[in-house]
mmCIF file with all atom_site columns, C-alpha atoms in Angstrom:
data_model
loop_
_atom_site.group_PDB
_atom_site.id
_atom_site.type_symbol
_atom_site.label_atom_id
_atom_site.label_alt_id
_atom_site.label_comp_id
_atom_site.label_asym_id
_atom_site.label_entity_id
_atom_site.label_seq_id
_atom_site.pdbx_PDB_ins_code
_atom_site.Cartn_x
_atom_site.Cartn_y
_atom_site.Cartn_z
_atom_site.occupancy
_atom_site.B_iso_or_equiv
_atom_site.pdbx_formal_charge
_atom_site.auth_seq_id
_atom_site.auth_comp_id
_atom_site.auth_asym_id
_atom_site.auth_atom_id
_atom_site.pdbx_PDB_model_num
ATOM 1  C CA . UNK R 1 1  ? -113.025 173.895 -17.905 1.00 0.00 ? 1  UNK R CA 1
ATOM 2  C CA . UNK R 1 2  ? -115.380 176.215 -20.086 1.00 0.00 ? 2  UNK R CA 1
ATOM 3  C CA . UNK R 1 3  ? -118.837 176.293 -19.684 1.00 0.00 ? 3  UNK R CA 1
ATOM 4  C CA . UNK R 1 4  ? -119.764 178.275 -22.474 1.00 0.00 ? 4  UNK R CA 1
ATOM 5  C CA . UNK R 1 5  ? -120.290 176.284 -26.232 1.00 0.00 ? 5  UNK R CA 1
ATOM 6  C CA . UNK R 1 6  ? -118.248 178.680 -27.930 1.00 0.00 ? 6  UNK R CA 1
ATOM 7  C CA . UNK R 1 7  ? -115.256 178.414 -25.610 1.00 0.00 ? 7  UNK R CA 1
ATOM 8  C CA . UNK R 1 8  ? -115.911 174.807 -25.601 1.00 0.00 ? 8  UNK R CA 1
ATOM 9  C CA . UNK R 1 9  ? -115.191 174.457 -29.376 1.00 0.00 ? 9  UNK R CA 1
ATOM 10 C CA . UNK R 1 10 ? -112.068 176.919 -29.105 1.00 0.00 ? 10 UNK R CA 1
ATOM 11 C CA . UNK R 1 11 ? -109.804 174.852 -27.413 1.00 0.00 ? 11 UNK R CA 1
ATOM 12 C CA . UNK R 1 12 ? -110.984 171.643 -29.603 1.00 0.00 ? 12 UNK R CA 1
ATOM 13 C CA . UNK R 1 13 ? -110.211 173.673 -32.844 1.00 0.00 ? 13 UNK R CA 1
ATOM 14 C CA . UNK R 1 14 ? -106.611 174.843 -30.858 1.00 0.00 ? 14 UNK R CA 1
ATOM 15 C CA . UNK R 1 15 ? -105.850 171.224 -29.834 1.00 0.00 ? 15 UNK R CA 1
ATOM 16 C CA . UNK R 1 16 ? -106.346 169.897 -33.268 1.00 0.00 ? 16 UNK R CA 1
ATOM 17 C CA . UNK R 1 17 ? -104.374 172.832 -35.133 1.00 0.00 ? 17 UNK R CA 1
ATOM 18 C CA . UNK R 1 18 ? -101.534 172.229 -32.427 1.00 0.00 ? 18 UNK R CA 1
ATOM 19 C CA . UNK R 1 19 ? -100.899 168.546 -33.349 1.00 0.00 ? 19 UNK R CA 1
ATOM 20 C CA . UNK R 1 20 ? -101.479 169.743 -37.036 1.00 0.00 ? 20 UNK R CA 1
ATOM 21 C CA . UNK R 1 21 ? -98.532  172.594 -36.426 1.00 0.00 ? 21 UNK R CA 1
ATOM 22 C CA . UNK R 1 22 ? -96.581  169.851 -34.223 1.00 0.00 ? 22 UNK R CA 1
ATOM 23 C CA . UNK R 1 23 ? -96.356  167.551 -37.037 1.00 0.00 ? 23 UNK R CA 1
ATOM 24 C CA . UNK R 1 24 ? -95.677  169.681 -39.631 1.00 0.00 ? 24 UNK R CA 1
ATOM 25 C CA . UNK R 1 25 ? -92.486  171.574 -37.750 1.00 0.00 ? 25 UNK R CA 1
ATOM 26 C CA . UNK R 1 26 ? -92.013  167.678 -36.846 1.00 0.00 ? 26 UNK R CA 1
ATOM 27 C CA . UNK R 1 27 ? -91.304  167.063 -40.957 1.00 0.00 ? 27 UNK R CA 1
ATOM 28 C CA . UNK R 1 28 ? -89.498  170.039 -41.367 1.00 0.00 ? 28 UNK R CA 1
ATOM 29 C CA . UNK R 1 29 ? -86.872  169.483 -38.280 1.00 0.00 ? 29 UNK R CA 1
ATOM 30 C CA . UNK R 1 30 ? -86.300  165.921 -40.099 1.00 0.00 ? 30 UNK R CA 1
ATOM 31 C CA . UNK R 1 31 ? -85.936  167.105 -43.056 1.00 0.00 ? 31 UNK R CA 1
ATOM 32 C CA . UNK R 1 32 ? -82.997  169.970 -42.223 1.00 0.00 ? 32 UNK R CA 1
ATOM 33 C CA . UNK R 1 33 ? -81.259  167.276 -40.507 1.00 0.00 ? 33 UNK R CA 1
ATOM 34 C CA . UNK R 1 34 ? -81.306  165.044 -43.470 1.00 0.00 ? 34 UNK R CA 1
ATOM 35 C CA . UNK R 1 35 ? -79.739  168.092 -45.288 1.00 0.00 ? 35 UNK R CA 1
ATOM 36 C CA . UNK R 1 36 ? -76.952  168.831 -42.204 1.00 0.00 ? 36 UNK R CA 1
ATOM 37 C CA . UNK R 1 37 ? -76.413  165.088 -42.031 1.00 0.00 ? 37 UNK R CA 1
ATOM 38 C CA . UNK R 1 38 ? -75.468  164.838 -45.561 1.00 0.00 ? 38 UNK R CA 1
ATOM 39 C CA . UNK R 1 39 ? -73.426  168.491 -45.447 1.00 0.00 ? 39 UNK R CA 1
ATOM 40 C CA . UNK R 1 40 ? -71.099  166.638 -42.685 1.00 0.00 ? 40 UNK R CA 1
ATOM 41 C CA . UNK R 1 41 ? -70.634  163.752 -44.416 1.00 0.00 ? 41 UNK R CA 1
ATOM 42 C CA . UNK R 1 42 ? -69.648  165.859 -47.596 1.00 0.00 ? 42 UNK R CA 1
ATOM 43 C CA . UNK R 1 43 ? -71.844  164.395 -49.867 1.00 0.00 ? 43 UNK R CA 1
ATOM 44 C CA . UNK R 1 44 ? -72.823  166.483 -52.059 1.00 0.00 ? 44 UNK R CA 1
ATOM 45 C CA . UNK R 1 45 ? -75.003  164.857 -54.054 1.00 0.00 ? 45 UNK R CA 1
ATOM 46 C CA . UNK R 1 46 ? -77.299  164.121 -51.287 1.00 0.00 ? 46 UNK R CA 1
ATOM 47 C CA . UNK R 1 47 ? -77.200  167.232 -49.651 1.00 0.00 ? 47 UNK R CA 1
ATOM 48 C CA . UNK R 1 48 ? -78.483  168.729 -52.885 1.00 0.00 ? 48 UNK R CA 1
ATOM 49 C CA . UNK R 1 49 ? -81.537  166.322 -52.744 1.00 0.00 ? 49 UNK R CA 1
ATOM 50 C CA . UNK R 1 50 ? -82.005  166.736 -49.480 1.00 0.00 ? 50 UNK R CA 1
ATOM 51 C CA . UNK R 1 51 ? -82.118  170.400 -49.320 1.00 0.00 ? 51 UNK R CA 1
ATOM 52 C CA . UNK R 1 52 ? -84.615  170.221 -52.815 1.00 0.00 ? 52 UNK R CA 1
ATOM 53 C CA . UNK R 1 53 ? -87.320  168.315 -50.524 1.00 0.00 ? 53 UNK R CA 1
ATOM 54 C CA . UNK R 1 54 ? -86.827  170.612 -47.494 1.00 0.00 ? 54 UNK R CA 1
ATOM 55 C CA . UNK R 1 55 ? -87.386  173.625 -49.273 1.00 0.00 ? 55 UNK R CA 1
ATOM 56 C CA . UNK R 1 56 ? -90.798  172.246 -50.581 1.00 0.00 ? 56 UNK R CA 1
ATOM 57 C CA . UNK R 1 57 ? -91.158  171.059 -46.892 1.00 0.00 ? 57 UNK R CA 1
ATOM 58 C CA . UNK R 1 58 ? -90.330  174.249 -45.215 1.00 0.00 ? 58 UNK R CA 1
ATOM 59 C CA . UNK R 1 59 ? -92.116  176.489 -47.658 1.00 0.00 ? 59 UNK R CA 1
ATOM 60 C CA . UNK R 1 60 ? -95.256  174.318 -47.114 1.00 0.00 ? 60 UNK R CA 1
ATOM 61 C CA . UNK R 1 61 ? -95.121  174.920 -43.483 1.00 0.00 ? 61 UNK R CA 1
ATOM 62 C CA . UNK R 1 62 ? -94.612  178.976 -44.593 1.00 0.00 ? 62 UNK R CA 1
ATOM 63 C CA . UNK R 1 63 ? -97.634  178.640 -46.886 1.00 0.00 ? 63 UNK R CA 1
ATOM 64 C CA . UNK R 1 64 ? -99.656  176.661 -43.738 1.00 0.00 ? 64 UNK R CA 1
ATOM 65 C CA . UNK R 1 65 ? -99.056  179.259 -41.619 1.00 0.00 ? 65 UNK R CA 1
ATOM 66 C CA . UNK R 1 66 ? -96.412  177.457 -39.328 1.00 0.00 ? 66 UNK R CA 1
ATOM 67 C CA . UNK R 1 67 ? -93.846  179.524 -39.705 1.00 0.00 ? 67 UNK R CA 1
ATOM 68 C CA . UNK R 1 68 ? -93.291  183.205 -40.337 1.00 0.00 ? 68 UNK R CA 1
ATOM 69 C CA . UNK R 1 69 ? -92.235  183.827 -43.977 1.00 0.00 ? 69 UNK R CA 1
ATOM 70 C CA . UNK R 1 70 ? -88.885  185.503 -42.375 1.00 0.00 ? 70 UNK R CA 1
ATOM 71 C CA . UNK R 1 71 ? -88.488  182.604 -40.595 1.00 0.00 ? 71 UNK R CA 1
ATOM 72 C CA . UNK R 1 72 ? -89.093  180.239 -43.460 1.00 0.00 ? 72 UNK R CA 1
ATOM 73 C CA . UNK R 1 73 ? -86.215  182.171 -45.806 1.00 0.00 ? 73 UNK R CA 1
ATOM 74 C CA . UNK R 1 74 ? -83.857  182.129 -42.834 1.00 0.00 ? 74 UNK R CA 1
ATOM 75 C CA . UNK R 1 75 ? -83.974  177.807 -42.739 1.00 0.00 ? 75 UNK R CA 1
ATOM 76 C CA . UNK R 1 76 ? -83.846  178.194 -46.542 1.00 0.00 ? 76 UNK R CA 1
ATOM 77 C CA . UNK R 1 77 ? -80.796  180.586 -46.706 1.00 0.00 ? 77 UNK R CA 1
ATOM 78 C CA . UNK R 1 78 ? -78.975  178.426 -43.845 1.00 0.00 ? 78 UNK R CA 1
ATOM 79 C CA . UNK R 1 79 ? -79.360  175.599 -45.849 1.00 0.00 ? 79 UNK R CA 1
ATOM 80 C CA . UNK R 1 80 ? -78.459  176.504 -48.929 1.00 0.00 ? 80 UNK R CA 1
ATOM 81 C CA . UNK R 1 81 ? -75.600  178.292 -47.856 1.00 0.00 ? 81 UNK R CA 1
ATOM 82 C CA . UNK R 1 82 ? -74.936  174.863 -46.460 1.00 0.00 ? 82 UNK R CA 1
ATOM 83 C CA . UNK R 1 83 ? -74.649  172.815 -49.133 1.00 0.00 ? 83 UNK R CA 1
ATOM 84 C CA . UNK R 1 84 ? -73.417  175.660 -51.253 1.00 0.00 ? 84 UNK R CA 1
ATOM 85 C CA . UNK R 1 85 ? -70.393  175.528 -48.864 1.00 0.00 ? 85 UNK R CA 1
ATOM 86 C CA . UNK R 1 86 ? -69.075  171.820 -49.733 1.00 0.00 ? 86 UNK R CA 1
ATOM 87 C CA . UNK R 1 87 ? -66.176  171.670 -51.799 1.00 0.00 ? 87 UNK R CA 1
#
């Protein structure tokens, strides 16, 4: 355990940004498998609903910090080729 006050406040600050980071990659994960849910069903309706509220979801996370902003147009991309995909 840390002795020193700085230290001490460090790994409060990193516990609480964890469960913040946890939660938010939490939402995301949901939301893509709303999306891929709705892509192998073949409805394409909701799949283009679904991928509308995880693109605000995953570029949140981007904005947050969560999530590299490569890594946040890859999930886009992969969804939206996705959905793009259903006949």
């Amino acid at each position: 355990m840390a002795n020193i006050k700085s230290a001490k406040k460090r790994i409060l600050v990193n516990e609480t940004r964890a469960a913040r980071n946890k939660a938010i990659k939490s939402k995301v994960k949901t939301c893509i498998k709303k999306v891929e849910a709705a892509v192998a069903a073949n409805d394409k309706a909701a799949a283009t609903e679904a991928l509308k509220v995880a693109i605000v979801e995953i570029n949140k996370a981007g904005s947050k910090g969560v999530y590299h902003k490569n890594t946040t147009a890859r999930k886009v991309s992969r969804l939206t080729k996705a959905v793009n995909g259903i006949m």
